[in-house]
Tab-separated table of C-alpha atoms in Angstrom:
chain	number	residue	atom	x	y	z
W	117	UNK	CA	168.988	33.408	167.876
W	118	UNK	CA	168.207	36.652	166.126
W	119	UNK	CA	165.595	34.845	164.005
W	120	UNK	CA	163.835	33.780	167.133
W	121	UNK	CA	163.536	37.088	168.405
W	122	UNK	CA	162.566	38.765	165.293
W	123	UNK	CA	159.607	36.081	164.992
W	124	UNK	CA	158.735	36.650	168.720
W	125	UNK	CA	158.372	40.351	168.022
W	126	UNK	CA	156.299	39.939	164.861
W	127	UNK	CA	153.961	37.436	166.887
W	128	UNK	CA	153.653	40.050	169.843
W	129	UNK	CA	152.859	42.786	167.501
W	130	UNK	CA	150.206	40.505	165.497
W	131	UNK	CA	148.603	39.831	168.591
W	132	UNK	CA	148.209	43.630	169.756
W	133	UNK	CA	146.743	44.144	166.256
W	134	UNK	CA	144.108	41.603	166.356
W	135	UNK	CA	143.398	41.938	170.269
W	136	UNK	CA	139.487	42.461	170.882
W	137	UNK	CA	138.468	46.123	171.197
W	138	UNK	CA	136.499	44.840	174.392
W	139	UNK	CA	139.665	44.888	176.445
W	140	UNK	CA	140.682	48.480	175.602
W	141	UNK	CA	139.833	51.176	177.853
W	142	UNK	CA	136.206	52.261	178.145
W	143	UNK	CA	135.576	55.606	177.261
W	144	UNK	CA	134.029	58.342	179.691
W	145	UNK	CA	130.359	58.479	178.952
W	146	UNK	CA	128.806	61.887	180.130
W	147	UNK	CA	125.450	60.638	179.596
W	148	UNK	CA	126.120	58.803	183.103
W	149	UNK	CA	125.477	62.265	184.789
W	150	UNK	CA	122.058	63.783	184.618
W	151	UNK	CA	120.429	66.864	186.753
W	152	UNK	CA	116.858	68.094	187.536
W	153	UNK	CA	115.402	70.047	190.029
W	154	UNK	CA	112.037	69.551	192.173
W	155	UNK	CA	109.733	71.751	194.344
W	156	UNK	CA	108.648	70.636	197.840
W	157	UNK	CA	109.351	69.120	201.078
W	158	UNK	CA	110.774	65.836	200.317
W	159	UNK	CA	112.488	65.807	203.583
W	160	UNK	CA	116.073	65.324	202.035
W	161	UNK	CA	119.105	67.711	203.099
W	162	UNK	CA	121.614	68.677	200.825
W	163	UNK	CA	124.084	65.525	200.170
W	164	UNK	CA	121.364	63.088	200.718
W	165	UNK	CA	119.908	60.576	198.178
W	166	UNK	CA	116.690	61.392	196.585
W	167	UNK	CA	114.526	58.448	195.754
W	168	UNK	CA	111.459	57.825	193.361
W	169	UNK	CA	109.099	57.833	196.250
W	170	UNK	CA	110.367	61.303	197.408
W	171	UNK	CA	109.629	62.714	193.729
W	172	UNK	CA	106.239	61.092	193.746
W	173	UNK	CA	105.040	62.536	197.068
W	174	UNK	CA	105.616	66.009	195.429
W	175	UNK	CA	103.226	65.436	192.224
W	176	UNK	CA	105.824	63.845	189.892
W	177	UNK	CA	104.439	60.901	187.907
W	178	UNK	CA	105.476	57.655	188.852
W	179	UNK	CA	106.910	56.930	185.255
W	180	UNK	CA	108.906	60.404	185.095
W	181	UNK	CA	110.446	59.790	188.724
W	182	UNK	CA	111.759	56.369	187.641
W	183	UNK	CA	113.147	57.878	184.211
W	184	UNK	CA	114.815	60.704	186.508
W	185	UNK	CA	116.261	58.258	189.433
W	186	UNK	CA	116.731	55.186	187.722
W	187	UNK	CA	118.005	56.492	184.515
W	188	UNK	CA	115.821	54.500	182.292
W	189	UNK	CA	115.313	57.022	179.736
W	190	UNK	CA	117.662	59.927	178.799
W	191	UNK	CA	116.649	62.986	180.883
W	192	UNK	CA	117.687	66.509	179.821
W	193	UNK	CA	119.300	68.664	182.517
W	194	UNK	CA	117.634	71.510	184.105
W	195	UNK	CA	119.558	73.771	181.798
W	196	UNK	CA	117.986	72.714	178.628
W	197	UNK	CA	114.330	71.976	180.003
W	198	UNK	CA	111.852	74.117	178.180
W	199	UNK	CA	109.128	75.995	179.944
W	200	UNK	CA	105.842	75.976	178.254
W	201	UNK	CA	104.609	79.426	177.351
W	202	UNK	CA	101.634	80.672	178.978
W	203	UNK	CA	99.103	83.517	178.250
W	204	UNK	CA	100.459	85.858	180.749
W	205	UNK	CA	103.940	84.229	181.387
W	206	UNK	CA	107.415	85.404	180.439
W	207	UNK	CA	106.647	85.515	176.704
W	208	UNK	CA	103.326	87.624	177.104
W	209	UNK	CA	103.239	91.265	175.676
W	210	UNK	CA	103.910	93.789	178.568
W	211	UNK	CA	100.123	95.310	177.754
W	212	UNK	CA	98.725	91.724	178.959
W	213	UNK	CA	101.047	91.906	182.141
W	214	UNK	CA	100.292	95.129	183.163
W	215	UNK	CA	96.389	94.636	183.676
W	216	UNK	CA	96.582	94.461	187.470
W	217	UNK	CA	92.795	93.789	188.315
W	218	UNK	CA	92.682	90.564	186.175
W	219	UNK	CA	93.008	87.173	187.761
W	220	UNK	CA	95.403	85.040	185.357
W	221	UNK	CA	95.446	81.577	187.400
W	222	UNK	CA	93.526	79.934	189.694
W	223	UNK	CA	94.629	76.575	191.796
W	224	UNK	CA	94.150	74.892	195.208
W	225	UNK	CA	96.999	75.047	198.028
W	226	UNK	CA	97.939	71.791	200.244
W	227	UNK	CA	94.603	72.610	202.364
W	228	UNK	CA	92.484	72.517	199.291
W	229	UNK	CA	92.053	76.561	199.531
W	230	UNK	CA	91.414	78.375	196.226
W	231	UNK	CA	94.333	80.632	195.386
W	232	UNK	CA	94.543	83.260	192.538
W	233	UNK	CA	97.372	85.082	190.952
W	234	UNK	CA	96.691	88.454	189.305
W	235	UNK	CA	98.648	89.103	185.933
W	236	UNK	CA	100.509	92.133	187.350
W	237	UNK	CA	101.966	90.165	190.444
W	238	UNK	CA	103.054	87.476	188.116
W	239	UNK	CA	105.059	90.173	185.830
W	240	UNK	CA	106.880	90.932	189.140
W	241	UNK	CA	107.557	87.414	189.948
W	242	UNK	CA	108.810	86.648	186.724
W	243	UNK	CA	110.809	89.807	186.032
W	244	UNK	CA	112.217	90.690	189.628
W	245	UNK	CA	112.613	87.239	191.075
W	246	UNK	CA	113.147	84.847	187.976
W	247	UNK	CA	110.350	82.546	189.039
W	248	UNK	CA	107.041	81.940	187.516
W	249	UNK	CA	103.226	81.335	188.337
W	250	UNK	CA	103.965	77.631	188.026
W	251	UNK	CA	106.773	78.251	190.876
W	252	UNK	CA	104.010	80.048	193.101
W	253	UNK	CA	101.540	77.353	192.390
W	254	UNK	CA	103.698	74.452	193.435
W	255	UNK	CA	104.911	76.031	196.282
W	256	UNK	CA	101.676	76.539	197.625
W	257	UNK	CA	100.641	72.877	197.129
W	258	UNK	CA	104.070	71.402	198.877
W	259	UNK	CA	105.367	73.726	201.498
W	260	UNK	CA	107.484	72.600	204.385
W	261	UNK	CA	106.113	75.288	206.906
W	262	UNK	CA	103.480	77.984	206.922
W	263	UNK	CA	102.549	80.685	208.836
W	264	UNK	CA	100.573	83.765	209.063
W	265	UNK	CA	101.841	87.392	207.798
W	266	UNK	CA	99.154	89.815	208.766
W	267	UNK	CA	96.013	88.658	207.208
W	268	UNK	CA	97.654	86.762	204.757
W	269	UNK	CA	99.213	83.264	204.868
W	270	UNK	CA	102.868	82.581	203.899
W	271	UNK	CA	104.275	79.395	202.620
W	272	UNK	CA	107.832	78.217	202.869
W	273	UNK	CA	109.149	75.521	200.116
W	274	UNK	CA	112.420	74.055	199.406
W	275	UNK	CA	113.426	73.441	195.772
W	276	UNK	CA	116.350	71.140	195.591
W	277	UNK	CA	119.045	70.918	192.822
W	278	UNK	CA	119.476	67.165	192.126
W	279	UNK	CA	122.578	65.586	190.445
W	280	UNK	CA	122.437	61.757	189.281
W	281	UNK	CA	125.490	59.686	188.534
W	282	UNK	CA	125.994	56.098	187.509
W	283	UNK	CA	124.368	53.427	186.014
W	284	UNK	CA	121.963	50.452	187.298
W	285	UNK	CA	122.654	49.422	190.893
W	286	UNK	CA	125.418	52.037	191.159
W	287	UNK	CA	123.421	55.005	190.112
W	288	UNK	CA	122.306	57.472	192.794
W	289	UNK	CA	120.683	60.998	192.660
W	290	UNK	CA	121.599	63.466	195.461
W	291	UNK	CA	120.609	66.941	196.142
W	292	UNK	CA	123.483	69.168	195.533
W	293	UNK	CA	121.960	72.408	196.704
W	294	UNK	CA	118.558	74.097	197.637
W	295	UNK	CA	116.961	77.458	197.988
W	296	UNK	CA	113.637	78.198	199.771
W	297	UNK	CA	110.863	79.678	198.206
W	298	UNK	CA	108.572	82.217	200.258
W	299	UNK	CA	105.216	82.581	198.591
W	300	UNK	CA	102.767	84.950	200.347
W	301	UNK	CA	98.999	84.678	199.413
W	302	UNK	CA	96.031	87.029	200.931
W	303	UNK	CA	92.607	85.327	200.644
W	304	UNK	CA	90.878	88.342	201.436
W	305	UNK	CA	88.434	89.455	198.792
W	306	UNK	CA	88.853	92.595	196.714
W	307	UNK	CA	85.572	94.806	196.340
W	308	UNK	CA	86.529	95.560	192.773
W	309	UNK	CA	85.858	91.994	191.474
W	310	UNK	CA	84.661	90.039	194.465
W	311	UNK	CA	87.766	87.880	194.199
W	312	UNK	CA	90.543	87.157	196.805
W	313	UNK	CA	93.639	89.557	196.168
W	314	UNK	CA	95.791	86.242	195.743
W	315	UNK	CA	99.274	85.859	195.556
W	316	UNK	CA	101.339	88.880	196.963
W	317	UNK	CA	104.793	87.678	196.116
W	318	UNK	CA	107.193	84.439	195.397
W	319	UNK	CA	110.733	84.765	195.729
W	320	UNK	CA	113.814	83.007	197.005
W	321	UNK	CA	115.178	83.722	200.208
W	322	UNK	CA	118.427	85.061	200.305
W	323	UNK	CA	118.825	85.317	196.764
W	324	UNK	CA	118.036	88.610	194.458
W	325	UNK	CA	116.817	85.963	191.771
W	326	UNK	CA	116.008	82.537	191.842
W	327	UNK	CA	118.317	80.111	190.227
W	328	UNK	CA	117.217	78.919	186.956
W	329	UNK	CA	116.503	75.546	188.217
W	330	UNK	CA	113.748	76.900	190.187
W	331	UNK	CA	111.549	77.649	187.420
W	332	UNK	CA	112.723	74.639	185.503
W	333	UNK	CA	111.785	72.390	188.260
W	334	UNK	CA	110.294	69.019	186.996
W	335	UNK	CA	107.086	69.277	189.072
W	336	UNK	CA	106.104	72.826	188.072
């Protein structure tokens, strides 16, 4: 009897030693969770799902949108996303940033109106509001609402912080928070150079400084 019990124990131990690793508990894979942010009126409330179509509507290329939402490729979180340096951006010397009269950037808004941004205003947007000229540009291209402020135009544009979890058919991306950026643009020209005064300010409502995910949005 004892011999039979010993043999049984030995057989059980052998079975456990050579059991295929595939039946062991699967390790937790943090890569299943990624995050990004997007600027523009994608008509999504906090907690709702974000689709590739939503991203494409605010200028995200289809292949990038698919990578983000479907998890086709690894996508860095907003915390590790780098922002390209610009001549008068955050990395520019203060002497260049302080040149108030110079127009540093020009683009078209959502109504095809020409918007300019002068270097001193960009310096304020960067240092005081933790935004960038790219944030100002994108917010004027994809606003949710607009209005008039004196002789200037104002744009109110949401910025969504999005988190994606899961794989394949079980993967979903949802807004986990948002802020609204207010951008004010004066289109009247100044005598000094005959160009519009341009962007007056761009900042996050109800925030002393914009969260970092605003300036790191995928469509700036």
